[in-house]
Tab-separated table of C-alpha atoms in Angstrom:
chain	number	residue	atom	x	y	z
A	1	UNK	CA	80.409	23.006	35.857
A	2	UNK	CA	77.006	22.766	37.253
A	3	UNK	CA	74.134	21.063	34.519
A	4	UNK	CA	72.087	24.050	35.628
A	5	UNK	CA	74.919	26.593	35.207
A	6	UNK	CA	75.473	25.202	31.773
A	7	UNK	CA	71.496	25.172	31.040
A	8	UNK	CA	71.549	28.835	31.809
A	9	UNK	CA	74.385	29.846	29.769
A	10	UNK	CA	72.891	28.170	26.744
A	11	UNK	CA	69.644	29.619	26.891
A	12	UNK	CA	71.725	32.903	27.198
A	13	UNK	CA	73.573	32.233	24.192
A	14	UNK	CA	70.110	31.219	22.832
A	15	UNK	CA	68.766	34.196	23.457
A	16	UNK	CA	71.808	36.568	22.382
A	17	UNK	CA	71.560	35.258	18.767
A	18	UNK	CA	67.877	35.989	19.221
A	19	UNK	CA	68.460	39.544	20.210
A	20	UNK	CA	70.269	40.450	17.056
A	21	UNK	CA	67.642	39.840	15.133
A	22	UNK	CA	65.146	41.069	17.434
A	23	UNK	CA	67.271	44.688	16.976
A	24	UNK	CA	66.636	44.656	13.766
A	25	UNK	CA	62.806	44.647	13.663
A	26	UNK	CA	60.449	47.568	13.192
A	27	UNK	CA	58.251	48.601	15.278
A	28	UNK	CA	55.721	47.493	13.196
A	29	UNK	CA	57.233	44.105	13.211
A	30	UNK	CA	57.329	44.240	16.639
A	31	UNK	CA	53.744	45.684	17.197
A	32	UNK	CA	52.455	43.148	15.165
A	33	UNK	CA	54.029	40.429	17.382
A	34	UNK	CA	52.290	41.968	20.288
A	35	UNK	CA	49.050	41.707	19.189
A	36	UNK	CA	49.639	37.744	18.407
A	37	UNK	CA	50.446	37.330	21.745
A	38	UNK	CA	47.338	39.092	23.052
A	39	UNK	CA	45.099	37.080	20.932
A	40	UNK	CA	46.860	33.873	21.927
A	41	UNK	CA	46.540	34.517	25.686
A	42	UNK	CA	42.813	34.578	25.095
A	43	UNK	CA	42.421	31.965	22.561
A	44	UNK	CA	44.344	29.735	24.804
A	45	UNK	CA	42.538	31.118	28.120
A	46	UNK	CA	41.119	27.445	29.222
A	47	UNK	CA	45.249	25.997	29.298
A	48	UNK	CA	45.954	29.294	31.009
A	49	UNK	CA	43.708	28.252	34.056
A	50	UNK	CA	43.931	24.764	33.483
A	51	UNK	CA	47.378	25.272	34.412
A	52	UNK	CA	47.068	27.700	36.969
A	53	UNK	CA	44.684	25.193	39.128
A	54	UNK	CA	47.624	22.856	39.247
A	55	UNK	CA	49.604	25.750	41.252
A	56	UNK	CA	47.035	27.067	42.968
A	57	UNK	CA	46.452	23.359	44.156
A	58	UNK	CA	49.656	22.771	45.557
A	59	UNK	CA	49.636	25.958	47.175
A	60	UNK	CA	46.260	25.360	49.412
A	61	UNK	CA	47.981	22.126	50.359
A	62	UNK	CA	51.227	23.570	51.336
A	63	UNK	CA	48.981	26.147	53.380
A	64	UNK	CA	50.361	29.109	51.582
A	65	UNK	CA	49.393	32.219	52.631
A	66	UNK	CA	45.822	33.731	51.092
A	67	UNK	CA	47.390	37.124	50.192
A	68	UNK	CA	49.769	35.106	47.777
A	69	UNK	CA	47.442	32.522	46.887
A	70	UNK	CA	45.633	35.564	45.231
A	71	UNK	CA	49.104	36.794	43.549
A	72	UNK	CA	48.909	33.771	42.140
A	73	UNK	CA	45.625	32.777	40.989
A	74	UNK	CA	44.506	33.817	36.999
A	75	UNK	CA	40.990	33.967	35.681
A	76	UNK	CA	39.244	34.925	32.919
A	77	UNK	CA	39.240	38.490	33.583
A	78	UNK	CA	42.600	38.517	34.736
A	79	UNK	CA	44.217	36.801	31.688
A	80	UNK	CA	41.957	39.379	29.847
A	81	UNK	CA	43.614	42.057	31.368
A	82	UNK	CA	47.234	40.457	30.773
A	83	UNK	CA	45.875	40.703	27.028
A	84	UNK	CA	44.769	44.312	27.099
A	85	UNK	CA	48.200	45.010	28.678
A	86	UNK	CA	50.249	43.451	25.602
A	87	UNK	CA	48.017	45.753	23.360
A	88	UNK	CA	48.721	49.177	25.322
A	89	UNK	CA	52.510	47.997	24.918
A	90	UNK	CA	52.115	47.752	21.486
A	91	UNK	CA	50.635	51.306	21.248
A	92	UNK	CA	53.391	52.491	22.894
A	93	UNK	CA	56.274	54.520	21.090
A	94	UNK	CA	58.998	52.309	20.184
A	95	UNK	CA	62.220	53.362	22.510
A	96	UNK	CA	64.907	52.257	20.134
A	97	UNK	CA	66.322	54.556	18.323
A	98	UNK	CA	64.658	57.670	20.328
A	99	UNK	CA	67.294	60.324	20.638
A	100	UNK	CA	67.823	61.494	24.654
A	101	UNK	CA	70.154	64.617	24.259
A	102	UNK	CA	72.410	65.905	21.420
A	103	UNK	CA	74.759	68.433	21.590
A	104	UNK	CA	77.391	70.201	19.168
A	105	UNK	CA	81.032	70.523	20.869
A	106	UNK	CA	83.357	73.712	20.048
A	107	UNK	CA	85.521	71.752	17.201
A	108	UNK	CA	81.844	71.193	15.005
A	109	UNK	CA	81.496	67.227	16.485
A	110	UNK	CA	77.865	66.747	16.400
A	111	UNK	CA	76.922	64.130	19.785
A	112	UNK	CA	74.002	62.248	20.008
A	113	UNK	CA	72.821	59.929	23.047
A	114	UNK	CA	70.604	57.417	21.412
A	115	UNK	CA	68.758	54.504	23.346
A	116	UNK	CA	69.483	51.252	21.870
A	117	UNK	CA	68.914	47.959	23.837
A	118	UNK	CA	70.678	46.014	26.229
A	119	UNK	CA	70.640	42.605	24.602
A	120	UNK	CA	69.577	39.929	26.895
A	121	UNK	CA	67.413	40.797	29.937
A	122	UNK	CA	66.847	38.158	33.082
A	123	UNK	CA	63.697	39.160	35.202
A	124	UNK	CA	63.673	37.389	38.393
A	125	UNK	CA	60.657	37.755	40.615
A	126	UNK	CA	57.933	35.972	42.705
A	127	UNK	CA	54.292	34.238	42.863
A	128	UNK	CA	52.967	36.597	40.081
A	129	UNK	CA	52.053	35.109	36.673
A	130	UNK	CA	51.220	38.703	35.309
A	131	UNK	CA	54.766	39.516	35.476
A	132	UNK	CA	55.634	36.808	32.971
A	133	UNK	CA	53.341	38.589	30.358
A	134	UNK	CA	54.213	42.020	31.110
A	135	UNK	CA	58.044	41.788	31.337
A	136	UNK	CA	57.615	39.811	27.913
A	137	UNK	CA	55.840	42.128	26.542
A	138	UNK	CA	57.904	45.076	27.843
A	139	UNK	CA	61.252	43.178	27.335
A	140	UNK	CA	60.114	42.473	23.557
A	141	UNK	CA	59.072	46.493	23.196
A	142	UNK	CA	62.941	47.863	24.154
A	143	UNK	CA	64.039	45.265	21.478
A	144	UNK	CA	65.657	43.086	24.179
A	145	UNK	CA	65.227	39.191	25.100
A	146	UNK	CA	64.092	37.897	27.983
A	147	UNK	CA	65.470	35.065	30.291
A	148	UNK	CA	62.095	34.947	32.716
A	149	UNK	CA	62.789	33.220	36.616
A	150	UNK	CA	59.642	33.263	38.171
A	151	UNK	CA	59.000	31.349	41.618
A	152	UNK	CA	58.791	27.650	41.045
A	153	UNK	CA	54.972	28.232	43.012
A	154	UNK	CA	53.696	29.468	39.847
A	155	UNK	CA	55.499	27.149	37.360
A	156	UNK	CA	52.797	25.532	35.936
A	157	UNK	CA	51.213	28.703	34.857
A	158	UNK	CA	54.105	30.590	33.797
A	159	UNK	CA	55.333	27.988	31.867
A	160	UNK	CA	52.354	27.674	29.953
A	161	UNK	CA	52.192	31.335	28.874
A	162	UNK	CA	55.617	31.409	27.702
A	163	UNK	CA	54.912	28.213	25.661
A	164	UNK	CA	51.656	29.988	24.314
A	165	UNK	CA	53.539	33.550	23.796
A	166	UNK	CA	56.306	31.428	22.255
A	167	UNK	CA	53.753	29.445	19.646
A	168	UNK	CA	52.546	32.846	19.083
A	169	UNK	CA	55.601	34.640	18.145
A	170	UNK	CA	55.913	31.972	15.104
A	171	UNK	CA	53.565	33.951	13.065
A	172	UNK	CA	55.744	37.065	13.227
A	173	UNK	CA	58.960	38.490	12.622
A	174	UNK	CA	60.472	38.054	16.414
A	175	UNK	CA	62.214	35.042	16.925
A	176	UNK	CA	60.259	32.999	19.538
A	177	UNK	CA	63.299	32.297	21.811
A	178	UNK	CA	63.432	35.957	22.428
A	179	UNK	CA	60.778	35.044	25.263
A	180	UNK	CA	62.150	31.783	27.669
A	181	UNK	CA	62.056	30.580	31.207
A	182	UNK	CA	65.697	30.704	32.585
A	183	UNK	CA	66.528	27.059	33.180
A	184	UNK	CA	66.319	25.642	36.909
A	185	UNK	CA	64.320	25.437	39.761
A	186	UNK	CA	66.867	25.243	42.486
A	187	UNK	CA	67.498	27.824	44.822
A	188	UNK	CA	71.244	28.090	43.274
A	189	UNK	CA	69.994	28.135	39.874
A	190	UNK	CA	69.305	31.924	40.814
A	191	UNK	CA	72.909	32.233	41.483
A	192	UNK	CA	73.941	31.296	38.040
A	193	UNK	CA	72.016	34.053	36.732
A	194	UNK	CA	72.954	36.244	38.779
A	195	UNK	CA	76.345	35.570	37.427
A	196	UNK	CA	76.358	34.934	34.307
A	197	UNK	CA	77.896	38.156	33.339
A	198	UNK	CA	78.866	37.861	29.068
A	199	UNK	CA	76.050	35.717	28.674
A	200	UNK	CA	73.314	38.141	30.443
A	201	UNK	CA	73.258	41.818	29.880
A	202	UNK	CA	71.460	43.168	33.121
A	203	UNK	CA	69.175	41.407	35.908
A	204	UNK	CA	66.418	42.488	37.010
A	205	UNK	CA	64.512	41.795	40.283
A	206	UNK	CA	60.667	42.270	41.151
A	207	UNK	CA	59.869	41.079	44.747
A	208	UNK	CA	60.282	41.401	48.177
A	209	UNK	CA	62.712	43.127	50.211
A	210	UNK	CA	64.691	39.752	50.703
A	211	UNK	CA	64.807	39.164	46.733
A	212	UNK	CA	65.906	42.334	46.109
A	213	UNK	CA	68.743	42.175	48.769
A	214	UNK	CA	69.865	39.315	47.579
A	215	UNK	CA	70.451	40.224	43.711
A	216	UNK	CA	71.519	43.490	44.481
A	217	UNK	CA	74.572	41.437	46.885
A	218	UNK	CA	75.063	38.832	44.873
A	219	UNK	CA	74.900	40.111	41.125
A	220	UNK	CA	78.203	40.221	39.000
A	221	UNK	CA	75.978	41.073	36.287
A	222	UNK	CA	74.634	44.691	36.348
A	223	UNK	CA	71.309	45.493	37.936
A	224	UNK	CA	68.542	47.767	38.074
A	225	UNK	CA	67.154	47.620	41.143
A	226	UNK	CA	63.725	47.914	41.973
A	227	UNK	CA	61.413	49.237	45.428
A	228	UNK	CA	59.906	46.980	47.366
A	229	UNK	CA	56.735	49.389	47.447
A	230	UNK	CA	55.774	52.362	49.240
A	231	UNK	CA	52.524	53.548	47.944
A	232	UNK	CA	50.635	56.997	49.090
A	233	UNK	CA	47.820	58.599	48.590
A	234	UNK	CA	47.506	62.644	49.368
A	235	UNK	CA	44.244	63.969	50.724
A	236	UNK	CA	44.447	67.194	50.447
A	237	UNK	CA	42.526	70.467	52.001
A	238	UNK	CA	40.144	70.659	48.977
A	239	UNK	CA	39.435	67.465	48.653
A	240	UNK	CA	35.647	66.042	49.097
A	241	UNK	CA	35.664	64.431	52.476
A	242	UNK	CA	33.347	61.797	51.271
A	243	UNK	CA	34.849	61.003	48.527
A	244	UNK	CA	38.720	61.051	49.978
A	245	UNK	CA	37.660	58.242	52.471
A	246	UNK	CA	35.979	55.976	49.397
A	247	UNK	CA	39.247	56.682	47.741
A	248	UNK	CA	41.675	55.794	51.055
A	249	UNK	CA	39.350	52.770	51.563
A	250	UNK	CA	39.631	51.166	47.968
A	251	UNK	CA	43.368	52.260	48.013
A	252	UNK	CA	43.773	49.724	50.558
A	253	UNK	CA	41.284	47.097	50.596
A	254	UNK	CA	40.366	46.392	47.364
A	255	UNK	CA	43.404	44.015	46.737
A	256	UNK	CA	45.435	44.152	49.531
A	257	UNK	CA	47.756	41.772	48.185
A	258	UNK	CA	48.909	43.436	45.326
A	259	UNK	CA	52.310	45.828	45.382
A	260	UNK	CA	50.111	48.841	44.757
A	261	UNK	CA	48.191	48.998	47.421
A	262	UNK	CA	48.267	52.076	49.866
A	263	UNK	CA	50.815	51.995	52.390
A	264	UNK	CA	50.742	55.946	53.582
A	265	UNK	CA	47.698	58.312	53.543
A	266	UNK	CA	49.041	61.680	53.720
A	267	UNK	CA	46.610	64.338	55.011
A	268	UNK	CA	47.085	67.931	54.720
């Protein structure tokens, strides 16, 4: 068996025996574990970019593209937002538990569909450090851990959040190695989680149309799978012309890097 293959299975198993007692924390618990996280990210924010240079280093000298050089790059208002987004997570109405549909049948059974969590969650996606916050902070929400495979561009930086959201985590009732980075840097190292099916509940991908293919094909473990992006924006008849094009215009060209930004402009 492959040293990787067994790395990922035992930070799987890791991260299962986290998970049960993850399930069993209130939201409060969980709230509160949030909010440690937020204030770490910006008590920590100097590591954050310290770390972030070093990938944002190698990626001028590997001529990376500018579009994802910006992907990539944190600063202090950007690590400020990753903060603010923990704390709207936290305000959020816990999921577990929350009951979907219920029904009676004829005999008197009373049925309830009930969300509960999955268990162990891998999130595999690109040059974006504010994915490792928010699918932490989403991931820890829904009660589930989190096996986190970013692209080895962004290492440096992603590393050092989930070390400081880790540290953070300490102080509260959730067991820090409900947050990790998935073992492995190798292309096949994907592969292993992809297949890992009884060690990882469900994969999923945030990325590119290749990415996405890729999982999707590949996956023995089940996946949600995710758009590569198709953004519009409606102008419609009543709009205010001049204020319609300011909207198309920043829609666009304000970050045109980002997965969010207009594709389509629809016009009545």
């Amino acid at each position: 068996m492959n040293t990787e293959q067994e790395q990922i299975q035992q930070a799987a198993s890791v991260a299962r025996k986290a998970a049960s007692q993850l399930a069993n924390c209130s939201n409060d618990q969980k709230n509160h574990a949030l909010t440690l996280m937020a204030q770490a990210l910006l008590d920590n924010e100097s590591q954050i970019l310290a770390a972030n240079e070093k990938d944002l280093e190698t990626a001028r000298l590997n001529n990376t593209d500018p579009a994802i050089i910006d992907r990539l790059t944190l600063t202090p208002s950007r690590v400020s937002e990753l903060s603010k987004g923990l704390l709207t997570i936290s305000k959020l109405p816990d999921p577990v538990g929350e009951i979907v549909r219920e029904s009676t049948a004829p005999n008197g059974l009373q049925i309830k569909q009930r969300r509960v969590p999955f268990g162990v969650i891998a999130i595999i996606y690109e040059a974006r450090p504010n994915v490792t916050v928010d699918s932490a902070g989403l991931c820890l929400k829904s009660g589930n851990c989190v096996l986190l495979r970013g692209s080895s561009s962004a290492s440096h930086t992603n590393n050092k959040l989930v070390e400081i959201m880790q540290t953070a985590l300490q102080g509260s009732a959730v067991p820090e190695t409900a947050i990790q980075i998935a073992p492995g840097d190798s292309h096949e190292s994907v592969g292993y989680l992809l297949t890992a099916r009884g060690f990882i509940d469900l994969v999923i991908p945030r990325g590119g149309k290749a990415l996405i293919e890729r999982v999707v094909t590949q996956a023995t473990v089940p996946v949600i799978e995710t758009g590569v992006g198709n953004c519009h924006v409606y102008i419609d008849k009543s709009a205010d012309f001049a204020k319609a094009i300011a909207i198309a215009i920043n829609s666009k060209t304000q970050r045109t890097s980002v997965c969010n930004t207009a594709e389509t402009i629809l016009i009545h």
